[in-house]
Short mmCIF file of C-alpha atoms and ligand atoms in Angstrom, two decimals:
data_model
loop_
_atom_site.label_atom_id
_atom_site.label_comp_id
_atom_site.label_asym_id
_atom_site.label_seq_id
_atom_site.Cartn_x
_atom_site.Cartn_y
_atom_site.Cartn_z
CA MET A 1 -26.77 -3.44 2.76
CA THR A 2 -25.26 -0.64 0.70
CA GLU A 3 -25.20 -0.50 -3.12
CA THR A 4 -21.49 -1.09 -2.99
CA THR A 5 -21.85 -4.32 -1.12
CA LYS A 6 -24.42 -5.59 -3.53
CA GLN A 7 -22.19 -4.81 -6.47
CA LEU A 8 -18.92 -6.07 -5.07
CA LYS A 9 -19.86 -9.50 -3.77
CA PRO A 10 -21.10 -11.01 -7.10
CA ASP A 11 -18.15 -9.41 -8.83
CA LYS A 12 -15.72 -11.10 -6.42
CA GLN A 13 -17.51 -14.43 -6.85
CA GLN A 14 -17.20 -14.09 -10.59
CA SER A 15 -13.48 -14.76 -10.15
CA SER A 16 -14.12 -18.48 -10.46
CA ASN A 17 -10.34 -19.12 -10.33
CA GLU A 18 -10.23 -18.88 -6.50
CA ILE A 19 -7.00 -20.34 -5.24
CA ARG A 20 -6.82 -22.62 -2.26
CA MET A 21 -3.77 -22.05 -0.16
CA PRO A 22 -3.05 -24.29 2.81
CA GLY A 23 -3.41 -21.26 5.11
CA PRO A 24 -3.99 -17.52 5.23
CA VAL A 25 -1.87 -14.91 3.42
CA VAL A 26 -0.46 -11.59 4.62
CA ALA A 27 0.23 -8.79 2.18
CA ILE A 28 2.38 -5.76 3.05
CA CYS A 29 1.53 -2.65 1.11
CA GLY A 30 1.47 1.07 0.58
CA GLY A 31 -1.00 2.85 -1.72
CA VAL A 32 -1.46 2.72 -5.42
CA GLY A 33 1.06 0.03 -6.50
CA GLY A 34 0.45 -2.13 -3.42
CA ALA A 35 -3.30 -1.90 -3.67
CA LYS A 36 -3.21 -3.23 -7.27
CA LEU A 37 -1.68 -6.51 -6.17
CA ALA A 38 -3.73 -6.57 -2.94
CA LEU A 39 -6.83 -6.50 -5.08
CA GLY A 40 -5.53 -9.43 -7.14
CA LEU A 41 -4.85 -11.41 -4.00
CA TYR A 42 -8.26 -10.46 -2.52
CA ARG A 43 -10.05 -11.66 -5.62
CA ILE A 44 -8.38 -15.05 -5.87
CA LEU A 45 -8.25 -15.97 -2.19
CA GLU A 46 -11.12 -17.33 -0.17
CA PRO A 47 -13.00 -14.74 1.88
CA ASP A 48 -11.18 -13.82 5.10
CA ALA A 49 -7.93 -15.49 3.96
CA LEU A 50 -6.18 -12.24 3.34
CA SER A 51 -4.73 -9.71 5.82
CA ILE A 52 -3.15 -6.53 4.47
CA ILE A 53 -0.72 -4.57 6.56
CA ILE A 54 -0.86 -1.00 5.41
CA ASN A 55 1.60 1.94 5.73
CA THR A 56 0.50 4.75 7.95
CA GLY A 57 3.70 6.75 7.65
CA ASP A 58 1.84 9.04 5.15
CA ASP A 59 -0.88 9.88 7.64
CA PHE A 60 -1.26 13.50 8.58
CA GLU A 61 -3.62 16.12 10.03
CA HIS A 62 -5.09 18.43 7.47
CA LEU A 63 -7.93 20.98 7.87
CA GLY A 64 -8.48 19.38 11.31
CA LEU A 65 -8.98 15.90 9.74
CA HIS A 66 -6.92 12.75 10.23
CA ILE A 67 -6.05 11.55 6.74
CA SER A 68 -4.66 8.04 6.08
CA PRO A 69 -3.89 8.06 2.36
CA ASP A 70 -2.69 4.49 1.95
CA ILE A 71 -5.50 3.01 4.06
CA ASP A 72 -7.96 4.91 1.98
CA THR A 73 -6.47 3.78 -1.34
CA VAL A 74 -6.63 0.16 -0.27
CA THR A 75 -10.08 0.51 1.16
CA TYR A 76 -11.52 2.13 -1.96
CA THR A 77 -9.67 -0.25 -4.25
CA LEU A 78 -11.06 -3.39 -2.46
CA ALA A 79 -14.51 -1.87 -2.25
CA ASP A 80 -14.45 -1.13 -5.99
CA LEU A 81 -14.93 2.60 -5.30
CA ASN A 82 -11.47 3.74 -6.44
CA ASN A 83 -10.66 6.28 -9.13
CA LYS A 84 -8.69 4.32 -11.68
CA GLU A 85 -7.42 7.45 -13.51
CA THR A 86 -5.86 9.23 -10.56
CA GLY A 87 -4.93 6.14 -8.54
CA TRP A 88 -6.19 7.95 -5.42
CA GLY A 89 -9.59 9.02 -4.22
CA ARG A 90 -13.02 7.84 -5.33
CA ARG A 91 -14.45 7.59 -8.80
CA ASP A 92 -17.40 9.77 -9.82
CA GLU A 93 -16.23 12.37 -7.35
CA THR A 94 -17.43 16.00 -7.15
CA TRP A 95 -15.40 18.94 -5.91
CA THR A 96 -17.76 21.44 -4.32
CA PHE A 97 -15.84 21.31 -1.01
CA MET A 98 -12.55 22.20 -2.68
CA LYS A 99 -14.12 25.04 -4.68
CA SER A 100 -15.68 26.42 -1.50
CA LEU A 101 -12.29 26.16 0.27
CA GLU A 102 -10.67 28.08 -2.57
CA ALA A 103 -13.18 30.90 -2.21
CA LEU A 104 -12.09 31.21 1.45
CA ASP A 105 -8.45 31.39 0.44
CA ALA A 106 -7.94 28.18 2.45
CA GLU A 107 -5.33 25.45 1.73
CA THR A 108 -6.20 23.55 -1.42
CA TRP A 109 -2.95 21.74 -2.33
CA PHE A 110 -4.34 18.44 -0.97
CA MET A 111 -7.39 17.38 -2.89
CA LEU A 112 -10.37 16.14 -0.93
CA GLY A 113 -13.39 15.17 -2.95
CA ASP A 114 -16.92 15.56 -1.59
CA GLY A 115 -17.56 11.77 -1.28
CA ASP A 116 -14.04 11.19 0.07
CA LEU A 117 -14.53 13.68 2.81
CA ALA A 118 -16.90 11.31 4.62
CA ILE A 119 -14.15 8.80 5.46
CA HIS A 120 -11.87 11.58 6.86
CA VAL A 121 -14.61 13.24 8.88
CA GLU A 122 -15.90 9.99 10.33
CA ARG A 123 -12.36 8.62 11.08
CA SER A 124 -11.39 11.83 12.82
CA ARG A 125 -14.57 11.87 14.84
CA ARG A 126 -14.08 8.30 16.00
CA LEU A 127 -10.34 8.81 16.76
CA ALA A 128 -11.24 11.84 18.86
CA GLY A 129 -13.74 9.62 20.71
CA GLY A 130 -10.91 7.28 21.66
CA GLU A 131 -11.32 4.44 19.10
CA SER A 132 -8.14 3.01 17.58
CA LEU A 133 -7.30 3.45 13.88
CA SER A 134 -7.36 -0.40 13.59
CA ALA A 135 -10.91 -0.65 14.87
CA ILE A 136 -12.12 2.24 12.67
CA THR A 137 -10.38 0.81 9.58
CA ALA A 138 -11.92 -2.67 10.21
CA SER A 139 -15.31 -1.12 10.66
CA PHE A 140 -15.11 0.92 7.45
CA ALA A 141 -13.98 -2.17 5.57
CA ARG A 142 -16.86 -4.18 6.91
CA ASN A 143 -19.40 -1.54 5.98
CA LEU A 144 -18.08 -1.32 2.51
CA GLY A 145 -18.35 -5.05 2.00
CA ILE A 146 -14.68 -5.92 2.20
CA SER A 147 -13.89 -9.40 3.63
CA ALA A 148 -10.12 -8.98 3.82
CA ASN A 149 -8.52 -7.74 7.05
CA LEU A 150 -7.21 -4.22 6.52
CA LEU A 151 -4.59 -3.58 9.19
CA PRO A 152 -2.87 -0.23 9.85
CA MET A 153 0.74 -1.06 10.70
CA THR A 154 0.42 0.77 14.02
CA ASN A 155 -2.12 2.72 16.10
CA ASP A 156 0.65 5.01 17.33
CA LYS A 157 1.75 8.35 15.86
CA PHE A 158 4.33 7.65 13.15
CA SER A 159 5.33 10.07 10.44
CA THR A 160 7.62 9.72 7.50
CA VAL A 161 9.86 12.75 7.15
CA VAL A 162 11.90 13.47 4.08
CA LYS A 163 15.24 15.22 4.30
CA THR A 164 15.90 16.89 0.96
CA LYS A 165 18.29 19.41 -0.50
CA GLN A 166 15.50 21.97 0.07
CA GLY A 167 15.25 21.13 3.76
CA VAL A 168 13.32 18.71 5.93
CA LEU A 169 9.82 18.11 4.64
CA SER A 170 6.83 16.40 6.09
CA PHE A 171 5.78 13.55 3.90
CA GLN A 172 2.74 15.14 2.19
CA ASP A 173 4.64 18.39 1.72
CA TYR A 174 7.29 16.45 -0.21
CA PHE A 175 5.02 14.05 -2.02
CA VAL A 176 1.93 16.06 -2.87
CA ARG A 177 2.66 19.76 -2.39
CA GLN A 178 6.15 19.56 -3.97
CA GLN A 179 5.25 16.55 -6.23
CA ALA A 180 8.28 14.61 -5.06
CA LYS A 181 10.60 17.02 -6.91
CA PRO A 182 13.12 17.88 -4.16
CA CYS A 183 16.17 15.65 -4.22
CA VAL A 184 16.05 13.19 -1.30
CA GLU A 185 18.99 12.78 1.00
CA ARG A 186 17.53 10.75 3.81
CA ILE A 187 14.17 9.40 4.96
CA ASP A 188 13.34 9.43 8.70
CA PHE A 189 10.47 8.04 10.68
CA ASP A 190 9.22 10.26 13.48
CA GLY A 191 7.76 8.29 16.36
CA ILE A 192 9.62 5.13 15.44
CA ASP A 193 10.93 4.65 19.00
CA SER A 194 7.60 4.71 20.70
CA ALA A 195 5.51 2.99 18.04
CA SER A 196 4.47 -0.61 18.28
CA PRO A 197 2.60 -2.81 15.82
CA SER A 198 -1.11 -3.18 16.47
CA ASP A 199 -2.18 -6.47 18.02
CA GLU A 200 -3.95 -7.40 14.78
CA VAL A 201 -0.74 -7.02 12.81
CA LEU A 202 1.24 -9.23 15.15
CA ALA A 203 -1.60 -11.78 15.22
CA ALA A 204 -1.78 -11.84 11.46
CA VAL A 205 1.94 -12.42 10.98
CA SER A 206 2.15 -14.99 13.74
CA GLN A 207 -0.66 -17.23 12.47
CA PRO A 208 0.85 -20.69 12.73
CA ASN A 209 -0.59 -21.90 9.40
CA LEU A 210 0.30 -18.71 7.42
CA SER A 211 1.13 -19.80 3.86
CA ALA A 212 2.81 -16.71 2.48
CA ILE A 213 3.87 -13.15 3.25
CA ILE A 214 3.74 -11.00 0.08
CA ILE A 215 5.60 -7.66 -0.07
CA CYS A 216 3.62 -5.82 -2.72
CA PRO A 217 5.25 -3.71 -5.47
CA SER A 218 5.09 -0.58 -3.37
CA ASN A 219 7.74 2.08 -2.91
CA PRO A 220 10.39 0.32 -0.75
CA PHE A 221 11.55 3.50 0.92
CA LEU A 222 8.30 5.43 1.43
CA SER A 223 5.70 2.60 1.76
CA ILE A 224 7.38 -0.60 2.90
CA ASP A 225 10.27 0.65 5.07
CA PRO A 226 7.92 2.53 7.38
CA ILE A 227 6.03 -0.71 8.00
CA LEU A 228 9.23 -2.75 8.50
CA SER A 229 10.66 -0.16 10.89
CA VAL A 230 7.85 -0.38 13.41
CA PRO A 231 9.67 -2.15 16.19
CA GLY A 232 8.57 -5.82 16.23
CA ILE A 233 7.23 -6.23 12.74
CA LYS A 234 10.46 -7.34 11.09
CA GLN A 235 11.08 -9.69 13.96
CA ALA A 236 7.59 -11.20 13.63
CA ILE A 237 8.11 -11.66 9.91
CA ARG A 238 11.39 -13.43 10.52
CA ALA A 239 9.88 -15.63 13.16
CA SER A 240 7.20 -16.77 10.75
CA SER A 241 7.84 -19.96 8.87
CA ALA A 242 5.86 -18.61 5.91
CA PRO A 243 7.87 -17.84 2.77
CA VAL A 244 8.38 -14.10 2.16
CA VAL A 245 8.07 -13.02 -1.49
CA CYS A 246 8.63 -9.51 -2.85
CA ILE A 247 7.35 -8.22 -6.15
CA SER A 248 9.74 -5.60 -7.56
CA PRO A 249 8.13 -2.16 -8.09
CA LEU A 250 10.68 -1.52 -10.89
CA ILE A 251 10.12 -2.49 -14.49
CA GLY A 252 13.01 -1.88 -16.81
CA GLY A 253 14.71 0.28 -14.20
CA HIS A 254 11.68 2.64 -13.94
CA ALA A 255 8.84 2.96 -11.54
CA VAL A 256 5.39 2.42 -13.09
CA LYS A 257 4.24 5.49 -11.17
CA GLY A 258 5.77 7.69 -8.52
CA PRO A 259 9.32 8.54 -7.37
CA THR A 260 10.74 5.04 -6.50
CA ALA A 261 13.40 5.05 -9.21
CA LYS A 262 14.14 8.74 -8.73
CA ILE A 263 14.68 8.26 -5.00
CA MET A 264 16.94 5.20 -5.55
CA THR A 265 19.11 7.32 -7.89
CA GLU A 266 19.17 10.16 -5.43
CA LEU A 267 20.24 7.78 -2.64
CA SER A 268 22.93 6.31 -4.93
CA PHE A 269 21.34 2.90 -5.51
CA PRO A 270 21.17 1.45 -9.00
CA THR A 271 17.64 1.01 -10.20
CA THR A 272 17.97 -2.73 -10.68
CA ALA A 273 16.26 -5.84 -9.47
CA SER A 274 19.32 -6.84 -7.40
CA ALA A 275 19.21 -3.49 -5.60
CA ILE A 276 15.61 -4.35 -4.61
CA GLU A 277 16.76 -7.75 -3.47
CA ASN A 278 19.56 -6.17 -1.38
CA HIS A 279 17.17 -3.70 0.14
CA TYR A 280 15.06 -6.56 1.55
CA SER A 281 17.98 -8.98 1.95
CA GLU A 282 17.32 -9.74 5.65
CA LEU A 283 13.76 -10.65 5.01
CA ILE A 284 12.79 -12.20 1.66
CA ASP A 285 13.02 -15.75 0.42
CA GLY A 286 12.21 -14.90 -3.22
CA LEU A 287 11.87 -12.04 -5.63
CA ILE A 288 9.54 -11.63 -8.57
CA ILE A 289 10.71 -9.44 -11.44
CA ASP A 290 9.25 -8.45 -14.79
CA LEU A 291 9.75 -10.17 -18.11
CA VAL A 292 11.49 -7.00 -19.32
CA ASP A 293 14.14 -7.57 -16.68
CA ARG A 294 14.76 -11.22 -17.39
CA ASP A 295 18.44 -10.61 -18.02
CA GLU A 296 18.80 -9.36 -14.43
CA SER A 297 17.71 -12.72 -13.06
CA VAL A 298 21.34 -13.93 -12.98
CA ASP A 299 22.25 -11.10 -10.57
CA ILE A 300 19.69 -12.18 -7.99
CA SER A 301 21.12 -14.54 -5.51
CA ARG A 302 17.70 -15.84 -4.16
CA PRO A 303 15.10 -17.87 -5.94
CA ASN A 304 13.34 -15.59 -8.38
CA LEU A 305 10.41 -15.73 -10.80
CA VAL A 306 10.38 -13.78 -14.04
CA THR A 307 6.85 -13.04 -15.06
CA LYS A 308 4.64 -10.19 -16.26
CA THR A 309 4.42 -7.80 -13.32
CA LEU A 310 2.73 -4.80 -15.05
CA MET A 311 -0.83 -4.72 -13.82
CA ASN A 312 -3.09 -2.86 -16.18
CA SER A 313 -6.27 -5.00 -16.05
CA THR A 314 -8.05 -6.84 -13.29
CA GLU A 315 -6.86 -10.07 -14.90
CA ASP A 316 -3.30 -8.91 -14.72
CA ARG A 317 -3.75 -8.29 -10.98
CA GLU A 318 -5.23 -11.75 -10.47
CA GLU A 319 -2.61 -13.43 -12.57
CA LEU A 320 0.30 -11.84 -10.71
CA ALA A 321 -1.31 -12.67 -7.40
CA ARG A 322 -1.72 -16.31 -8.50
CA ALA A 323 1.89 -16.40 -9.72
CA ALA A 324 3.11 -14.90 -6.45
CA LEU A 325 1.27 -17.46 -4.30
CA LYS A 326 2.39 -20.36 -6.46
CA PHE A 327 5.98 -19.14 -6.29
CA ALA A 328 5.65 -18.78 -2.54
CA LYS A 329 4.37 -22.32 -2.28
CA SER A 330 7.40 -23.55 -4.24
CA LEU A 331 9.89 -22.05 -1.83
P1 GDP B 1 1.78 5.04 -3.07
O1 GDP B 1 1.73 4.78 -1.61
O2 GDP B 1 0.48 5.49 -3.64
O3 GDP B 1 2.95 5.85 -3.51
O4 GDP B 1 1.95 3.64 -3.71
P2 GDP B 1 2.87 2.38 -3.51
O5 GDP B 1 4.10 2.71 -2.70
O6 GDP B 1 2.06 1.27 -3.03
O7 GDP B 1 3.24 2.09 -4.96
C1 GDP B 1 4.19 2.82 -5.72
C2 GDP B 1 5.04 1.81 -6.53
O8 GDP B 1 4.15 0.92 -7.24
C3 GDP B 1 5.87 2.44 -7.57
O9 GDP B 1 7.26 2.07 -7.29
C4 GDP B 1 5.49 1.75 -8.87
O10 GDP B 1 6.55 1.44 -9.71
C5 GDP B 1 4.81 0.50 -8.41
N1 GDP B 1 3.78 0.01 -9.30
C6 GDP B 1 2.64 0.65 -9.64
N2 GDP B 1 1.96 -0.13 -10.56
C7 GDP B 1 2.68 -1.22 -10.74
C8 GDP B 1 2.52 -2.37 -11.57
O11 GDP B 1 1.55 -2.56 -12.28
N3 GDP B 1 3.52 -3.35 -11.52
C9 GDP B 1 4.64 -3.20 -10.73
N4 GDP B 1 5.54 -4.14 -10.69
N5 GDP B 1 4.77 -2.12 -9.90
C10 GDP B 1 3.83 -1.14 -9.97
CA1 CA B 2 1.54 6.18 0.15
#
């Protein structure tokens, strides 16, 4: 048993306010914003009750490594290894590898910490050996003491591509190298026609006793849309009798972090709760918005819950998770 496992388990048990849902729960999420709520759900649900479908549209090859940024963020967050300041990567990280790369005049725009390197090297090695991303992700989660099911949305090649005023950019070029500054005109998904959901994703969504599907407050365009556009996932969600609840990633018309509001403006959407509702209109049964936006409640046609959605502390994450599950139960 690793140090992490020893630390995490008692910590998770300390959350005495475990919630009993009639059945398992599926969360749909990207990286930083999504992982915050995923952690809240993980901490209040019984072990094994949570499956998290994670965006892989951000995945890319870099320095010969297969990097899955959103899977890593969720993995580190649930294993309590995440860097809370940056929102990505591991805490207590060292940077010898990056400094050594720099000395070689190699590419250093994508930061890979020394500890973080292990997950990319080992993932790449196992992928090259023929294992699926699903199997590798599940095995990493198990080894790090995580009892939730972490599910990459697909095992197939699928890449988010951003068409901007400065040209067509691969996702990480847009998001990291150019810091999401270029004005977005369109977002495309390369590989969309030949991708299919992993078996684990379809199995999670079609559990007959599923009690809720929670769309986390992730970027709708860059984190959730890639998941929903994998042929078969939307259909499976619609076929489920579980209520689908979305938590708005906007608070007061702004993103807490990242380019969600900026992209909405660039794509000519208002940065409002009802625009979020419309974005998911074919899919959701209810929307959760922040207290700050309570006046916008009247513009939402579906059942909605107005509550604190800003997650600063662990308690905030648990409280929002509890509110979301209770709201789902009421639908
Ligand atoms: P990424 O993959 O790392 O870009 O992360 P996500 O797509 O999962 O999350 C980005 C979104 O999370 C942004 O739109 C933020 O507004 C949203 N977000 C981050 N923290 C919070 C929070 O505490 N509350 C809410 N409601 N949204 C948040
Ligand atoms: Ca992401």
